[in-house]
Amino acid sequence: MSVNKKPSRTLAGIAGIVAVATLISKVFGLVRQQAIAAAFGVGAAANAYSYAYILPGFLLVLLGGINGPFHSAVVSVLAKRGKQEAASIVETITTIVGAGLLLVTIAMIIFAEPLINIVAPGLNDTPGVSPLTKTIAIQQLQIMAPMALLAGLIGIGFATLNAADQYWLPSISPLFSSITVIGGLAVLAMQLGHKVTLPEYAILGGQVLAVGTLTGAILQWLVQVIAQWRSGLGTLRLGFDFQHPGVRETLKLMGPATFSSGMMHINVYTDLFFASYIPQAAASLSYAGLLVQTPLGIISNVLLVPLLPIFSRLAAPEDWPELKLRIRQGLVLTALTMLPLGAIMVALSVPIVRVVYERGAFNREASSLVASLLVAYGIGMFFYLGRDVLVRVFYGLGDGVTPFRISMVNIFLNALLDYVLIEPFGAPGLVFATMGVNFASMVMLLWRLNQRLNGLPLREWAMPLGGLAGGSVIAGFVSWGTNYGLQQIWGSEGFLVQLLQLCVAGLVGLCLFGFFATKLKLPEVDIFVARIRQKFLK
C-alpha cells in the first residue's frame, strides 16, 4: 500500500495538475528572464550570474528538481510502502543528505574564487570579456551557496508530497524565486538605476540577482515543509533509523541516480567552460535555453511525473508487456510535442527572440546571437526529453547504475564535441554538442533496454516517430514562409506587429502538423486530441 491517503488520481488528472502549475511557474520564470535581459542585456552582471549560478543552480536542478534523482528515488521507494513508514524514512534521509550538503555549502563560500576560476577560466584574460564579470561572479556564488543545502531538502520534500498524491505545490513553488528576483530588479530600477556609475550598477545588480535567487529558494523550501508536516510525512526532526530497509533502498537508488544525472549536468559546466572564452556567450546561452526550457519543462513534468510511479509498478517480468507499451507512449508523446515545437523554434527563432527579449539593454545584436543558439536548441529538443523518459524507465526498474555508466561515457563525448564544434559554429556549436550527447544517450539506453526487457519493437516504434518528424519539418517550413510573407506585407518593426506575425505563423505551423499527426492514426494522438476536446469543448 502506498503512502497515498486519497484514491489514486488518473494519469490524465495528474498531468493536468502538473501542467497548469508548471505553466504558471514557467511563465514567471520567463518574465524574470525578460527583466534580467532588459536590465543588463548580455553585460557583466548577466554573464557573471550565468557562471555563479552554475554550481548552486546545478544542485537545485539536480537534487531539488521534479524528476531529479532525489525525487525519483524517494518516489520509487515510498510509492511501494505504507504511510506509517514514510515519516521515519523521510526524516532519516533528510538528516543524511542535509549533513553532507551543509559541508558543501561551507566549501562553496570559502572556495568561491577558485571555483569560479575552474568554471570560467576565460574570465581572467580573454579579450572582450570585462574583468568586472569575475568579481561579480565570486560575490554572487558566496551569496547563493546555501542553495546547496536547500536543494537537497527541496528535492526530498517534493518527492514525499508527490508520493502522497500531492502535485500542485511542488510544480508551482519554483515561481517564488522568479518573484523575488523580479521584485529586486524593480527596486534596483526605481532607486539605483540612474544614481550610480555603470560598474557600480553592475555590482549592485549582481547582488540583487543573487539575493533574490537565494530568497526564492528559501521560500520554496518553507512552503513544502509546511505541507509535508501537515500531511504527517515527516518534520524538521532529525532521524537516525539508518538500518530501515526503505532508507537503505532509497540511498542505494539515490546514489547512482544522482551521479548519473550529475554527469549530464557536468556537460553544462563543460559548455560554460568553453563559453567563457566567447564574449557574451554565457548570458546568451541562458536566454536561449530558457525559451526552450519553458515548454520543455512543462511537457517534461506532464509526462514524467505521472509515468515514473507507473514504470515502478510495472518492474516485474510479468508486467513487461505493459511496460513496453508505456515506454512507447512516453516516446511518441515526446515526439508529438517536442518535434513540432522544435521545428517552429528553428523557423521562427529571430522573431521569437525579438518579441520576448528585445527591449531596454537587450539590442538587435543580442537578438541575433541568442536566435542562433535557439536554432540549435530547437533541433535537439526531442532528444533531450526522450533521454529523460528512458532514464526514468531504468529508475522504475530499480537500476540507477546503467544511466550512470552511460553518462560517464557521455562526459568525454561532450567535451570532445565541444572542442570540435566550437571552431566551425562558435557558441551554437556548444548546443550542437549537447544534442549529440543526448542522441547518443538515447541510442545506448534503448539498446540496453532492448536487452533487459527481452526485446523492444524498435522498428515498429520508428514508423510513428519518423512520420511525426516529417510532419514537423514541413510545419517548420510553412511557419517560416508564413512569417516571411507577413513581413513583406506589414514590415518587421513594432512589438505588436512582430507578436501578431509570430502568433499567426506559429499557429499555421501547428495546425498543419496537427493535420499530419491525425492522419497517422496513432493511439497517442487520439488520446491527446480527446483530452484537448474534453478540456475546451465541454
Coordinates of C-alpha atoms in Angstrom, one line a residue:
M1 CA 0.0 0.0 0.0
S2 CA 1.4 3.4 -1.0
V3 CA 1.5 6.5 1.1
N4 CA -1.5 7.9 -0.8
K5 CA -4.3 8.7 1.6
K6 CA -6.8 9.5 -1.1
P7 CA -7.8 7.4 -4.1
S8 CA -5.2 7.5 -6.7
R9 CA -5.7 10.1 -9.4
T10 CA -5.8 9.1 -13.1
L11 CA -2.8 9.7 -15.3
A12 CA -4.6 12.5 -17.1
G13 CA -5.7 14.1 -13.9
I14 CA -2.1 14.2 -12.6
A15 CA -0.9 15.5 -15.9
G16 CA -3.5 18.3 -15.9
I17 CA -2.5 19.4 -12.4
V18 CA 1.2 19.4 -13.2
A19 CA 0.7 21.1 -16.5
V20 CA -1.2 24.1 -15.1
A21 CA 1.1 24.5 -12.1
T22 CA 4.2 24.2 -14.1
L23 CA 2.9 26.6 -16.8
I24 CA 2.3 29.3 -14.2
S25 CA 5.8 28.7 -12.7
K26 CA 7.5 28.8 -16.2
V27 CA 5.6 31.9 -17.2
F28 CA 7.0 33.7 -14.1
G29 CA 10.4 32.3 -14.9
L30 CA 10.2 33.8 -18.4
V31 CA 9.2 37.1 -17.1
R32 CA 12.1 37.0 -14.7
Q33 CA 14.5 36.4 -17.6
Q34 CA 12.9 39.2 -19.5
A35 CA 13.5 41.5 -16.6
I36 CA 17.2 40.5 -16.4
A37 CA 17.6 41.0 -20.1
A38 CA 16.0 44.5 -20.0
A39 CA 18.2 45.5 -17.0
F40 CA 21.5 44.1 -18.1
G41 CA 21.3 42.7 -21.7
V42 CA 24.3 40.5 -22.2
G43 CA 26.5 42.6 -20.0
A44 CA 28.8 41.9 -17.0
A45 CA 26.1 41.3 -14.4
A46 CA 24.1 38.9 -16.5
N47 CA 27.2 37.0 -17.7
A48 CA 28.5 36.8 -14.1
Y49 CA 25.2 35.4 -12.9
S50 CA 25.3 32.6 -15.5
Y51 CA 28.7 31.5 -14.2
A52 CA 27.9 32.0 -10.4
Y53 CA 24.6 30.2 -10.7
I54 CA 26.0 27.1 -12.3
L55 CA 27.0 25.4 -9.1
P56 CA 24.1 26.2 -6.8
G57 CA 21.7 26.0 -9.8
F58 CA 23.2 22.7 -10.8
L59 CA 22.5 21.4 -7.3
L60 CA 19.0 22.9 -7.2
V61 CA 18.0 21.3 -10.5
L62 CA 19.9 18.0 -9.9
L63 CA 18.7 17.4 -6.3
G64 CA 15.7 19.7 -5.9
G65 CA 14.1 19.5 -9.2
I66 CA 11.0 17.5 -10.1
N67 CA 12.2 14.4 -11.9
G68 CA 15.6 14.7 -10.4
P69 CA 17.4 11.8 -8.8
F70 CA 16.3 12.6 -5.2
H71 CA 12.7 13.0 -6.4
S72 CA 12.9 9.8 -8.5
A73 CA 14.5 7.7 -5.8
V74 CA 12.2 8.8 -3.0
V75 CA 9.0 8.4 -5.0
S76 CA 10.1 5.0 -6.2
V77 CA 10.5 3.8 -2.6
L78 CA 7.6 5.5 -0.9
A79 CA 5.1 4.5 -3.7
K80 CA 5.6 0.9 -2.6
R81 CA 5.2 1.4 1.2
G82 CA 2.6 2.3 3.7
K83 CA 2.3 5.8 5.1
Q84 CA 3.3 4.8 8.6
E85 CA 6.9 4.1 7.3
A86 CA 7.2 7.4 5.4
A87 CA 8.0 9.8 8.2
S88 CA 10.9 7.7 9.5
I89 CA 12.3 7.2 6.1
V90 CA 12.0 10.8 5.1
E91 CA 13.5 12.2 8.3
T92 CA 16.5 9.9 8.2
I93 CA 17.2 10.6 4.5
T94 CA 16.8 14.3 5.2
T95 CA 19.3 14.1 8.1
I96 CA 21.9 12.2 6.0
V97 CA 21.6 14.5 2.9
G98 CA 21.4 17.7 5.0
A99 CA 24.7 16.9 6.8
G100 CA 26.5 16.3 3.6
L101 CA 25.2 19.4 1.8
L102 CA 25.9 21.6 4.7
L103 CA 29.6 20.8 4.2
V104 CA 29.2 21.5 0.5
T105 CA 27.7 24.9 1.3
I106 CA 30.6 25.9 3.6
A107 CA 33.1 24.8 1.0
M108 CA 31.4 26.9 -1.7
I109 CA 31.6 30.0 0.5
I110 CA 35.3 29.5 1.3
F111 CA 36.5 28.5 -2.1
A112 CA 34.3 30.7 -4.2
E113 CA 37.2 32.3 -6.2
P114 CA 39.0 29.1 -7.2
L115 CA 35.6 27.6 -8.1
I116 CA 34.9 30.4 -10.5
N117 CA 38.4 30.1 -11.9
I118 CA 37.6 26.4 -12.6
V119 CA 34.1 27.1 -14.0
A120 CA 35.1 30.0 -16.2
P121 CA 38.9 30.3 -16.8
G122 CA 38.2 32.6 -19.8
L123 CA 37.1 35.4 -17.5
N124 CA 40.7 36.1 -16.5
D125 CA 42.3 37.5 -19.6
T126 CA 40.1 36.8 -22.7
P127 CA 39.9 39.9 -25.0
G128 CA 36.4 41.4 -24.9
V129 CA 35.5 39.9 -21.6
S130 CA 35.0 42.5 -18.8
P131 CA 37.3 41.8 -15.7
L132 CA 34.3 43.0 -13.6
T133 CA 32.5 39.9 -14.6
K134 CA 34.7 37.6 -12.4
T135 CA 34.5 39.9 -9.4
I136 CA 30.7 39.9 -9.5
A137 CA 30.5 36.1 -10.1
I138 CA 32.6 35.4 -7.0
Q139 CA 30.4 37.5 -4.8
Q140 CA 27.2 36.0 -6.3
L141 CA 28.4 32.5 -5.7
Q142 CA 29.1 33.2 -2.0
I143 CA 25.6 34.7 -1.5
M144 CA 23.9 31.7 -3.3
A145 CA 26.0 29.0 -1.6
P146 CA 23.2 28.0 0.9
M147 CA 21.2 26.8 -2.1
A148 CA 23.3 23.7 -2.0
L149 CA 21.7 22.6 1.3
L150 CA 18.2 23.9 0.3
A151 CA 18.4 21.9 -3.0
G152 CA 18.5 18.5 -1.2
L153 CA 15.8 19.4 1.3
I154 CA 13.5 20.7 -1.5
G155 CA 14.0 17.5 -3.6
I156 CA 13.2 15.2 -0.8
G157 CA 10.2 17.2 0.3
F158 CA 8.7 17.4 -3.2
A159 CA 9.2 13.7 -3.7
T160 CA 7.4 13.0 -0.5
L161 CA 4.5 15.2 -1.5
N162 CA 4.2 13.5 -4.9
A163 CA 4.3 10.1 -3.3
A164 CA 1.3 11.2 -1.2
D165 CA -0.6 12.2 -4.3
Q166 CA 0.1 16.0 -4.0
Y167 CA 1.3 17.6 -7.2
W168 CA 0.2 21.2 -7.2
L169 CA 2.6 22.7 -4.7
P170 CA 5.8 21.0 -6.0
S171 CA 5.1 22.1 -9.5
I172 CA 4.2 25.7 -8.8
S173 CA 6.6 26.6 -6.0
P174 CA 9.6 27.4 -8.2
L175 CA 7.8 30.7 -9.1
F176 CA 9.0 32.1 -5.7
S177 CA 12.5 32.5 -7.0
S178 CA 11.2 34.4 -10.0
I179 CA 9.0 36.7 -7.9
T180 CA 11.9 37.6 -5.6
V181 CA 14.3 38.3 -8.4
I182 CA 11.7 40.4 -10.3
G183 CA 10.9 42.4 -7.2
G184 CA 14.6 43.0 -6.5
L185 CA 15.2 44.3 -10.1
A186 CA 12.1 46.5 -9.8
V187 CA 13.6 48.2 -6.7
L188 CA 17.0 48.5 -8.4
A189 CA 15.5 50.1 -11.4
M190 CA 13.5 52.6 -9.4
Q191 CA 16.1 53.7 -6.8
L192 CA 19.5 53.0 -8.2
G193 CA 19.4 52.8 -12.0
H194 CA 20.3 56.5 -12.6
K195 CA 22.2 57.3 -9.4
V196 CA 25.4 55.2 -9.8
T197 CA 28.1 54.6 -12.3
L198 CA 27.9 51.7 -14.7
P199 CA 30.3 49.4 -12.8
E200 CA 28.5 50.2 -9.5
Y201 CA 25.2 49.4 -11.2
A202 CA 26.6 46.1 -12.5
I203 CA 27.8 45.1 -9.0
L204 CA 24.6 46.1 -7.3
G205 CA 22.6 44.3 -10.0
G206 CA 24.7 41.2 -9.4
Q207 CA 23.9 41.3 -5.7
V208 CA 20.2 41.7 -6.3
L209 CA 20.2 38.7 -8.6
A210 CA 22.0 36.5 -6.1
V211 CA 20.0 37.6 -3.0
G212 CA 16.7 37.3 -4.9
T213 CA 17.6 33.8 -6.1
L214 CA 18.5 32.7 -2.6
T215 CA 15.4 34.2 -1.0
G216 CA 13.2 32.4 -3.6
A217 CA 14.9 29.0 -2.7
I218 CA 14.2 29.6 1.0
L219 CA 10.5 30.3 0.3
Q220 CA 10.3 27.3 -1.9
W221 CA 11.6 25.1 0.9
L222 CA 9.4 26.6 3.6
V223 CA 6.1 26.1 1.8
Q224 CA 6.9 22.4 1.1
V225 CA 8.0 21.8 4.7
I226 CA 4.6 23.1 5.9
A227 CA 2.7 20.9 3.5
Q228 CA 4.8 17.9 4.3
W229 CA 4.3 18.4 8.1
R230 CA 0.5 18.8 7.7
S231 CA 0.4 15.5 5.7
G232 CA 2.2 13.6 8.5
L233 CA 5.1 12.7 6.3
G234 CA 8.0 13.9 8.4
T235 CA 9.0 17.1 10.2
L236 CA 12.3 19.0 10.8
R237 CA 13.2 16.4 13.4
L238 CA 16.5 14.6 12.9
G239 CA 16.2 10.9 12.0
F240 CA 18.7 8.2 12.7
D241 CA 16.9 5.0 11.5
F242 CA 19.8 4.2 9.2
Q243 CA 19.1 0.4 9.1
H244 CA 15.5 0.8 7.9
P245 CA 15.0 -1.1 4.6
G246 CA 13.3 1.9 3.0
V247 CA 16.3 4.1 3.9
R248 CA 18.8 1.7 2.5
E249 CA 16.8 1.1 -0.7
T250 CA 16.5 4.9 -1.2
L251 CA 20.2 5.5 -0.7
K252 CA 21.0 2.6 -3.0
L253 CA 19.0 4.1 -5.8
M254 CA 19.7 7.7 -5.0
G255 CA 23.5 7.4 -5.2
P256 CA 23.8 6.1 -8.7
A257 CA 20.9 8.2 -9.9
T258 CA 22.5 11.4 -8.5
F259 CA 25.8 10.6 -10.1
S260 CA 24.1 9.7 -13.4
S261 CA 22.0 12.9 -13.6
G262 CA 25.1 14.9 -12.3
M263 CA 27.1 13.6 -15.2
M264 CA 24.6 15.2 -17.6
H265 CA 24.9 18.5 -15.7
I266 CA 28.6 18.3 -15.8
N267 CA 28.1 18.7 -19.6
V268 CA 26.5 22.1 -18.8
Y269 CA 29.7 23.1 -16.9
T270 CA 31.8 21.8 -19.9
D271 CA 29.8 24.0 -22.2
L272 CA 30.2 27.1 -20.0
F273 CA 34.0 26.3 -19.6
F274 CA 34.3 26.8 -23.4
A275 CA 31.8 29.6 -23.4
S276 CA 33.9 31.7 -21.1
Y277 CA 36.3 32.3 -24.0
I278 CA 33.5 33.7 -26.1
P279 CA 32.3 37.2 -25.1
Q280 CA 28.6 37.4 -24.1
A281 CA 28.1 33.7 -24.8
A282 CA 27.1 32.7 -21.2
A283 CA 24.2 35.1 -20.9
S284 CA 23.1 34.3 -24.5
L285 CA 23.1 30.6 -23.7
S286 CA 21.0 31.3 -20.7
Y287 CA 18.4 33.4 -22.6
A288 CA 18.1 30.9 -25.4
G289 CA 18.0 28.0 -23.0
L290 CA 15.1 29.4 -21.1
L291 CA 13.0 29.8 -24.3
V292 CA 13.4 26.0 -24.8
Q293 CA 13.2 25.0 -21.1
T294 CA 9.8 26.8 -20.7
P295 CA 7.8 24.4 -22.9
L296 CA 10.3 21.6 -22.3
G297 CA 9.9 21.8 -18.5
I298 CA 6.1 21.9 -18.7
I299 CA 5.9 18.9 -21.0
S300 CA 8.6 17.0 -19.1
N301 CA 6.7 17.3 -15.9
V302 CA 3.4 16.4 -17.5
L303 CA 5.0 13.2 -19.0
L304 CA 7.5 12.1 -16.4
V305 CA 5.8 12.9 -13.1
P306 CA 2.8 10.6 -13.7
L307 CA 4.8 8.0 -15.6
L308 CA 7.6 7.3 -13.0
P309 CA 5.3 5.6 -10.5
I310 CA 3.8 3.6 -13.4
F311 CA 7.2 2.4 -14.5
S312 CA 8.0 1.4 -10.9
R313 CA 4.8 -0.7 -10.6
L314 CA 5.5 -2.5 -13.9
A315 CA 9.0 -3.6 -12.9
A316 CA 8.1 -7.3 -12.5
P317 CA 8.8 -9.5 -15.6
E318 CA 5.1 -10.5 -15.9
D319 CA 4.3 -6.8 -16.3
W320 CA 6.9 -6.1 -19.0
P321 CA 4.5 -6.2 -22.0
E322 CA 2.5 -3.3 -20.5
L323 CA 5.8 -1.6 -19.5
K324 CA 6.8 -1.7 -23.2
L325 CA 3.5 0.0 -24.2
R326 CA 4.1 2.7 -21.6
I327 CA 7.6 3.3 -22.9
R328 CA 6.3 3.7 -26.5
Q329 CA 3.6 6.0 -25.1
G330 CA 6.2 8.2 -23.5
L331 CA 8.4 8.4 -26.6
V332 CA 5.6 9.0 -29.0
L333 CA 4.1 11.7 -26.8
T334 CA 7.6 13.2 -26.5
A335 CA 7.8 13.3 -30.3
L336 CA 4.2 14.6 -30.7
T337 CA 5.1 17.6 -28.5
M338 CA 8.8 18.3 -28.9
L339 CA 9.3 17.8 -32.7
P340 CA 6.7 20.4 -33.9
L341 CA 7.8 22.9 -31.1
G342 CA 11.4 22.4 -32.0
A343 CA 10.7 22.9 -35.7
I344 CA 8.8 26.1 -35.1
M345 CA 11.5 27.5 -32.8
V346 CA 14.1 26.8 -35.6
A347 CA 11.9 28.5 -38.2
L348 CA 10.9 31.5 -36.1
S349 CA 14.0 31.9 -33.9
V350 CA 14.6 35.6 -34.8
P351 CA 11.0 36.9 -34.2
I352 CA 10.7 34.8 -31.1
V353 CA 13.8 36.3 -29.5
R354 CA 12.9 39.8 -30.6
V355 CA 9.3 39.6 -29.2
V356 CA 10.5 38.1 -25.9
Y357 CA 13.7 39.9 -25.1
E358 CA 14.4 42.9 -27.4
R359 CA 13.9 45.9 -25.1
G360 CA 16.0 48.0 -22.7
A361 CA 19.6 46.9 -22.7
F362 CA 18.9 44.0 -25.0
N363 CA 19.5 45.2 -28.5
R364 CA 19.3 43.8 -32.1
E365 CA 22.9 42.4 -31.9
A366 CA 22.0 40.4 -28.8
S367 CA 18.8 39.2 -30.6
S368 CA 20.9 37.8 -33.5
L369 CA 23.3 35.9 -31.1
V370 CA 20.5 34.4 -29.0
A371 CA 18.5 33.5 -32.1
S372 CA 21.4 31.5 -33.5
L373 CA 21.5 29.5 -30.2
L374 CA 17.8 29.0 -30.2
V375 CA 18.0 27.3 -33.6
A376 CA 20.5 24.8 -32.2
Y377 CA 18.4 24.2 -29.1
G378 CA 15.2 23.6 -31.2
I379 CA 16.8 20.9 -33.3
G380 CA 17.7 18.9 -30.1
M381 CA 14.5 19.2 -28.1
F382 CA 13.2 15.7 -28.8
F383 CA 16.5 14.0 -27.8
Y384 CA 16.6 15.9 -24.5
L385 CA 13.2 14.8 -23.3
G386 CA 13.4 11.4 -25.0
R387 CA 16.6 10.6 -23.0
D388 CA 14.8 11.6 -19.7
V389 CA 11.9 9.3 -20.5
L390 CA 14.2 6.3 -20.9
V391 CA 16.3 7.2 -17.8
R392 CA 13.1 7.1 -15.8
V393 CA 12.3 3.6 -17.1
F394 CA 15.6 2.4 -15.5
Y395 CA 14.8 4.2 -12.3
G396 CA 11.4 2.4 -12.2
L397 CA 13.3 -0.9 -12.7
G398 CA 15.4 0.0 -9.7
D399 CA 18.5 0.4 -11.8
G400 CA 20.4 3.7 -11.5
V401 CA 23.7 2.2 -12.4
T402 CA 23.1 1.8 -16.2
P403 CA 22.2 5.5 -16.7
F404 CA 25.2 6.5 -14.6
R405 CA 27.6 4.5 -16.7
I406 CA 26.2 5.9 -19.9
S407 CA 26.5 9.4 -18.5
M408 CA 30.2 8.8 -17.7
V409 CA 30.9 7.9 -21.3
N410 CA 29.0 11.0 -22.4
I411 CA 31.1 13.4 -20.3
F412 CA 34.1 12.7 -22.5
L413 CA 31.9 12.7 -25.7
N414 CA 30.5 16.1 -24.8
A415 CA 34.0 17.6 -24.2
L416 CA 35.2 16.2 -27.5
L417 CA 32.2 17.6 -29.4
D418 CA 32.5 21.0 -27.7
Y419 CA 36.2 21.1 -28.7
V420 CA 35.4 20.0 -32.3
L421 CA 32.2 22.1 -32.9
I422 CA 33.1 25.4 -31.3
E423 CA 35.6 26.2 -34.1
P424 CA 33.2 26.0 -37.1
F425 CA 30.0 27.0 -35.3
G426 CA 31.1 29.3 -32.4
A427 CA 28.6 29.4 -29.5
P428 CA 25.9 27.3 -31.3
G429 CA 28.5 24.5 -31.5
L430 CA 28.2 24.1 -27.8
V431 CA 24.5 23.4 -28.1
F432 CA 25.0 21.0 -31.0
A433 CA 27.5 19.1 -28.8
T434 CA 24.8 18.7 -26.1
M435 CA 22.3 17.5 -28.8
G436 CA 24.9 14.9 -29.9
V437 CA 25.3 13.7 -26.3
N438 CA 21.5 13.3 -25.8
F439 CA 21.2 11.4 -29.1
A440 CA 24.0 9.1 -28.1
S441 CA 22.4 8.6 -24.7
M442 CA 19.0 7.6 -26.3
V443 CA 20.7 5.0 -28.5
M444 CA 22.6 3.4 -25.7
L445 CA 19.6 3.4 -23.3
L446 CA 17.4 1.8 -25.9
W447 CA 20.0 -0.8 -26.7
R448 CA 20.3 -1.7 -23.0
L449 CA 16.5 -1.8 -22.5
N450 CA 16.2 -4.0 -25.6
Q451 CA 18.5 -6.5 -23.9
R452 CA 16.9 -6.2 -20.5
L453 CA 13.3 -6.5 -21.5
N454 CA 13.8 -9.4 -23.9
G455 CA 13.4 -7.2 -26.9
L456 CA 11.7 -4.0 -27.9
P457 CA 9.6 -3.4 -31.1
L458 CA 12.0 -0.7 -32.2
R459 CA 11.2 -0.9 -35.9
E460 CA 7.5 -0.6 -35.1
W461 CA 8.2 2.4 -32.9
A462 CA 10.4 4.0 -35.6
M463 CA 7.4 4.4 -38.0
P464 CA 5.3 6.8 -36.0
L465 CA 8.4 8.7 -34.8
G466 CA 9.6 9.1 -38.4
G467 CA 6.1 10.3 -39.5
L468 CA 5.9 12.9 -36.8
A469 CA 9.4 14.1 -37.6
G470 CA 8.5 14.5 -41.3
G471 CA 5.3 16.4 -40.4
S472 CA 7.3 18.7 -38.1
V473 CA 9.8 19.6 -40.8
I474 CA 7.0 20.6 -43.2
A475 CA 5.3 22.6 -40.5
G476 CA 8.5 24.4 -39.8
F477 CA 9.0 25.4 -43.4
V478 CA 5.4 26.6 -43.6
S479 CA 5.7 28.6 -40.5
W480 CA 8.8 30.3 -41.8
G481 CA 7.1 31.0 -45.2
T482 CA 4.1 32.5 -43.4
N483 CA 6.2 34.8 -41.3
Y484 CA 8.2 35.9 -44.3
G485 CA 5.1 36.7 -46.3
L486 CA 3.6 38.7 -43.4
Q487 CA 6.8 40.7 -43.1
Q488 CA 6.6 41.7 -46.7
I489 CA 3.1 43.0 -46.2
W490 CA 3.3 44.5 -42.7
G491 CA 7.0 45.1 -42.2
S492 CA 9.0 43.7 -39.3
E493 CA 9.2 46.6 -36.8
G494 CA 7.0 47.3 -33.8
F495 CA 6.2 44.9 -30.9
L496 CA 2.5 44.4 -31.8
V497 CA 3.3 43.7 -35.4
Q498 CA 6.0 41.2 -34.5
L499 CA 3.8 39.5 -32.0
L500 CA 0.9 39.1 -34.4
Q501 CA 3.1 37.8 -37.2
L502 CA 4.7 35.3 -34.7
C503 CA 1.3 34.1 -33.4
V504 CA -0.1 33.6 -36.9
A505 CA 3.0 31.9 -38.3
G506 CA 3.3 29.6 -35.3
L507 CA -0.4 28.7 -35.3
V508 CA -0.4 27.9 -39.0
G509 CA 2.6 25.6 -38.5
L510 CA 1.0 23.8 -35.5
C511 CA -2.3 23.4 -37.3
L512 CA -0.6 21.8 -40.3
F513 CA 1.3 19.5 -38.0
G514 CA -1.9 18.5 -36.3
F515 CA -3.4 17.6 -39.6
F516 CA -0.4 15.4 -40.4
A517 CA -0.5 13.8 -37.0
T518 CA -4.1 12.9 -37.1
K519 CA -3.6 11.2 -40.5
L520 CA -1.1 8.8 -38.8
K521 CA -3.9 7.3 -36.7
L522 CA -1.7 6.9 -33.6
P523 CA -3.5 6.0 -30.4
E524 CA -1.3 8.6 -28.6
V525 CA -2.6 11.3 -31.0
D526 CA -6.2 10.2 -30.4
I527 CA -5.7 10.4 -26.6
F528 CA -4.1 13.8 -26.9
V529 CA -6.9 15.2 -29.1
A530 CA -9.6 13.7 -26.9
R531 CA -8.1 15.4 -23.8
I532 CA -8.0 18.8 -25.6
R533 CA -11.6 18.5 -26.7
Q534 CA -12.6 17.4 -23.2
K535 CA -10.9 20.5 -21.7
F536 CA -12.1 23.1 -24.2
L537 CA -15.4 21.9 -25.6
K538 CA -17.2 20.6 -22.6

